[in-house]
Amino acid sequence: MDPDQQPPFDFWPYFDSIPQDDFNGHDFSEGRVTYAWQMPNGTHQHVLVDCETPNVFLVLVLDLHASSVLGHHLLDLNRLYGLA
């Protein structure tokens, strides 16, 4: 995705409703998105919200046809791959 491209719809209300426990102590309050990938078939987009810890993201899965968020996942690459 182009870094200057606008999101396909406003997913921040969903983000704001995520329980703090799902953040596992990480701070995502800046609301900064550096990476977003659209699936080749154009139905879904994965948006990675940055936090203060390098290589840790909150992934939102967007349904582009329904303009809705399907869910979220805490992606900690440091833990998964021993990067830290």
Coordinates of N, CA and C in Angstrom, one line a residue:
M1 N 0.8 -1.2 0.0 CA 0.0 0.0 0.0 C 0.9 1.2 0.0
D2 N 0.4 2.3 -0.6 CA 1.1 3.5 -0.7 C 1.1 4.2 0.7
P3 N 2.2 4.7 1.3 CA 2.2 5.2 2.6 C 1.3 6.4 2.8
D4 N 1.0 7.1 1.7 CA 0.1 8.3 1.8 C -1.4 8.0 1.5
Q5 N -1.6 6.7 1.3 CA -3.0 6.3 0.9 C -3.9 6.3 2.2
Q6 N -5.1 6.8 2.0 CA -6.1 6.9 3.1 C -6.6 5.5 3.4
P7 N -7.0 5.2 4.6 CA -7.6 3.9 4.9 C -8.9 3.7 4.1
P8 N -9.3 2.5 3.9 CA -10.6 2.3 3.1 C -11.8 2.7 3.8
F9 N -11.8 2.7 5.2 CA -12.9 3.1 6.0 C -12.3 3.4 7.4
D10 N -13.1 4.1 8.2 CA -12.6 4.4 9.6 C -12.7 3.2 10.5
F11 N -11.5 2.6 10.8 CA -11.5 1.5 11.7 C -11.1 1.8 13.1
W12 N -10.9 3.1 13.3 CA -10.4 3.5 14.7 C -11.5 3.3 15.8
P13 N -12.8 3.4 15.5 CA -13.7 3.1 16.6 C -13.6 1.6 17.0
Y14 N -13.3 0.7 16.1 CA -13.0 -0.7 16.5 C -11.8 -0.7 17.4
F15 N -10.7 -0.1 16.9 CA -9.5 0.0 17.7 C -9.7 0.5 19.1
D16 N -10.4 1.6 19.2 CA -10.7 2.2 20.5 C -11.5 1.3 21.4
S17 N -12.2 0.3 20.9 CA -13.0 -0.6 21.7 C -12.3 -1.9 22.2
I18 N -11.0 -2.0 21.7 CA -10.2 -3.2 22.1 C -9.9 -3.1 23.6
P19 N -10.1 -4.2 24.3 CA -9.8 -4.2 25.7 C -8.2 -4.0 25.9
Q20 N -7.9 -3.2 26.9 CA -6.5 -3.0 27.2 C -5.7 -4.3 27.4
D21 N -6.3 -5.3 28.0 CA -5.6 -6.6 28.2 C -5.1 -7.2 26.9
D22 N -5.8 -6.9 25.8 CA -5.3 -7.4 24.5 C -4.0 -6.8 24.0
F23 N -3.6 -5.7 24.6 CA -2.4 -5.0 24.2 C -1.2 -5.6 24.9
N24 N -1.4 -6.4 25.9 CA -0.4 -7.1 26.7 C 0.7 -6.1 27.2
G25 N 0.2 -5.0 27.7 CA 1.1 -4.0 28.3 C 1.8 -3.0 27.3
H26 N 1.6 -3.2 26.0 CA 2.2 -2.3 25.0 C 1.3 -1.1 24.8
D27 N 2.0 0.0 24.4 CA 1.3 1.3 24.2 C 1.1 1.6 22.7
F28 N -0.1 1.5 22.3 CA -0.5 1.8 20.9 C -1.2 3.1 20.7
S29 N -1.1 4.0 21.7 CA -1.9 5.2 21.8 C -1.6 6.2 20.7
E30 N -0.4 6.2 20.1 CA -0.1 7.1 19.0 C -1.0 6.9 17.7
G31 N -1.5 5.7 17.6 CA -2.4 5.4 16.4 C -1.6 5.6 15.1
R32 N -0.4 5.1 15.1 CA 0.4 5.2 13.9 C 0.4 3.9 13.1
V33 N 0.1 4.0 11.8 CA 0.1 2.9 10.9 C 1.3 3.0 9.9
T34 N 2.2 2.1 10.0 CA 3.4 2.1 9.0 C 3.2 1.1 7.9
Y35 N 2.5 0.0 8.2 CA 2.4 -1.0 7.2 C 0.9 -1.4 7.0
A36 N 0.5 -1.7 5.8 CA -0.8 -2.2 5.4 C -0.7 -3.0 4.2
W37 N -1.3 -4.2 4.1 CA -1.2 -5.0 3.0 C -2.6 -5.4 2.5
Q38 N -2.8 -5.3 1.3 CA -4.1 -5.7 0.7 C -3.9 -7.1 0.1
M39 N -4.9 -8.0 0.3 CA -4.8 -9.3 -0.3 C -5.0 -9.2 -1.8
P40 N -4.4 -10.1 -2.6 CA -4.4 -10.0 -4.0 C -5.9 -10.0 -4.6
N41 N -6.8 -10.7 -3.9 CA -8.1 -10.7 -4.4 C -8.9 -9.5 -4.1
G42 N -8.4 -8.6 -3.3 CA -9.0 -7.3 -3.0 C -10.1 -7.4 -1.9
T43 N -10.2 -8.5 -1.2 CA -11.3 -8.6 -0.2 C -10.9 -8.2 1.2
H44 N -9.6 -8.3 1.5 CA -9.2 -8.0 2.9 C -7.9 -7.1 2.9
Q45 N -7.8 -6.4 4.0 CA -6.5 -5.6 4.2 C -6.1 -5.9 5.6
H46 N -4.8 -6.1 5.8 CA -4.1 -6.2 7.1 C -3.4 -4.9 7.4
V47 N -3.8 -4.3 8.5 CA -3.3 -3.0 8.9 C -2.5 -3.2 10.2
L48 N -1.2 -2.8 10.2 CA -0.4 -3.0 11.4 C -0.2 -1.7 12.1
V49 N -0.8 -1.6 13.3 CA -0.7 -0.4 14.2 C 0.6 -0.5 15.0
D50 N 1.5 0.5 14.9 CA 2.7 0.5 15.6 C 2.5 0.8 17.1
C51 N 3.5 0.3 17.9 CA 3.6 0.7 19.3 C 5.0 1.2 19.6
E52 N 5.2 1.4 20.9 CA 6.5 2.0 21.3 C 7.6 1.0 21.2
T53 N 7.3 -0.3 21.2 CA 8.3 -1.4 21.1 C 8.5 -1.8 19.7
P54 N 9.8 -1.7 19.2 CA 10.1 -2.1 17.9 C 9.6 -3.6 17.6
N55 N 9.1 -3.8 16.4 CA 8.7 -5.2 16.0 C 7.5 -5.7 16.7
V56 N 6.7 -4.8 17.3 CA 5.4 -5.3 17.9 C 4.3 -4.4 17.3
F57 N 3.3 -5.1 16.8 CA 2.2 -4.5 16.1 C 0.9 -5.0 16.6
L58 N -0.2 -4.2 16.5 CA -1.5 -4.7 16.6 C -2.1 -4.8 15.2
V59 N -2.4 -6.0 14.8 CA -2.9 -6.2 13.4 C -4.4 -6.2 13.4
L60 N -4.9 -5.4 12.5 CA -6.4 -5.3 12.3 C -6.6 -6.0 10.9
V61 N -7.6 -6.9 10.9 CA -8.0 -7.5 9.6 C -9.3 -6.8 9.1
L62 N -9.2 -6.1 8.0 CA -10.4 -5.4 7.5 C -11.0 -6.2 6.3
D63 N -12.4 -6.2 6.4 CA -13.2 -6.8 5.3 C -13.5 -5.6 4.4
L64 N -12.9 -5.5 3.3 CA -13.1 -4.3 2.4 C -14.5 -4.2 1.8
H65 N -15.1 -5.4 1.5 CA -16.4 -5.4 0.9 C -17.5 -5.0 1.9
A66 N -17.4 -5.4 3.2 CA -18.3 -5.1 4.2 C -18.0 -3.8 5.0
S67 N -16.8 -3.2 4.7 CA -16.3 -2.1 5.5 C -16.4 -2.3 7.0
S68 N -15.8 -3.4 7.4 CA -15.9 -3.8 8.8 C -14.5 -4.4 9.2
V69 N -14.3 -4.4 10.5 CA -13.1 -5.1 11.0 C -13.5 -6.5 11.4
L70 N -12.7 -7.5 10.9 CA -13.0 -8.9 11.2 C -12.4 -9.3 12.6
G71 N -11.3 -8.6 13.0 CA -10.7 -9.0 14.2 C -9.3 -8.3 14.3
H72 N -8.6 -8.7 15.4 CA -7.3 -8.1 15.7 C -6.4 -9.2 16.3
H73 N -5.1 -8.9 16.2 CA -4.1 -9.9 16.8 C -2.9 -9.1 17.2
L74 N -2.3 -9.4 18.4 CA -1.1 -8.8 18.8 C 0.1 -9.6 18.2
L75 N 0.8 -8.9 17.3 CA 1.9 -9.6 16.6 C 3.2 -9.1 17.2
D76 N 3.9 -10.0 18.0 CA 5.1 -9.6 18.7 C 6.2 -10.4 18.0
L77 N 6.9 -9.8 17.0 CA 7.9 -10.5 16.3 C 9.2 -10.7 17.2
N78 N 9.4 -9.9 18.2 CA 10.5 -10.1 19.1 C 10.3 -11.4 19.8
R79 N 9.1 -11.7 20.3 CA 8.9 -13.0 21.0 C 8.9 -14.1 20.0
L80 N 8.3 -14.0 18.9 CA 8.2 -15.1 17.9 C 9.5 -15.5 17.4
Y81 N 10.4 -14.5 17.1 CA 11.6 -14.8 16.4 C 12.9 -14.5 17.2
G82 N 12.7 -14.1 18.5 CA 13.9 -13.8 19.3 C 14.6 -12.6 18.8
L83 N 13.9 -11.6 18.4 CA 14.6 -10.4 17.8 C 15.1 -9.4 18.8
A84 N 14.5 -9.4 20.0 CA 15.0 -8.5 21.1 C 16.0 -9.0 22.0

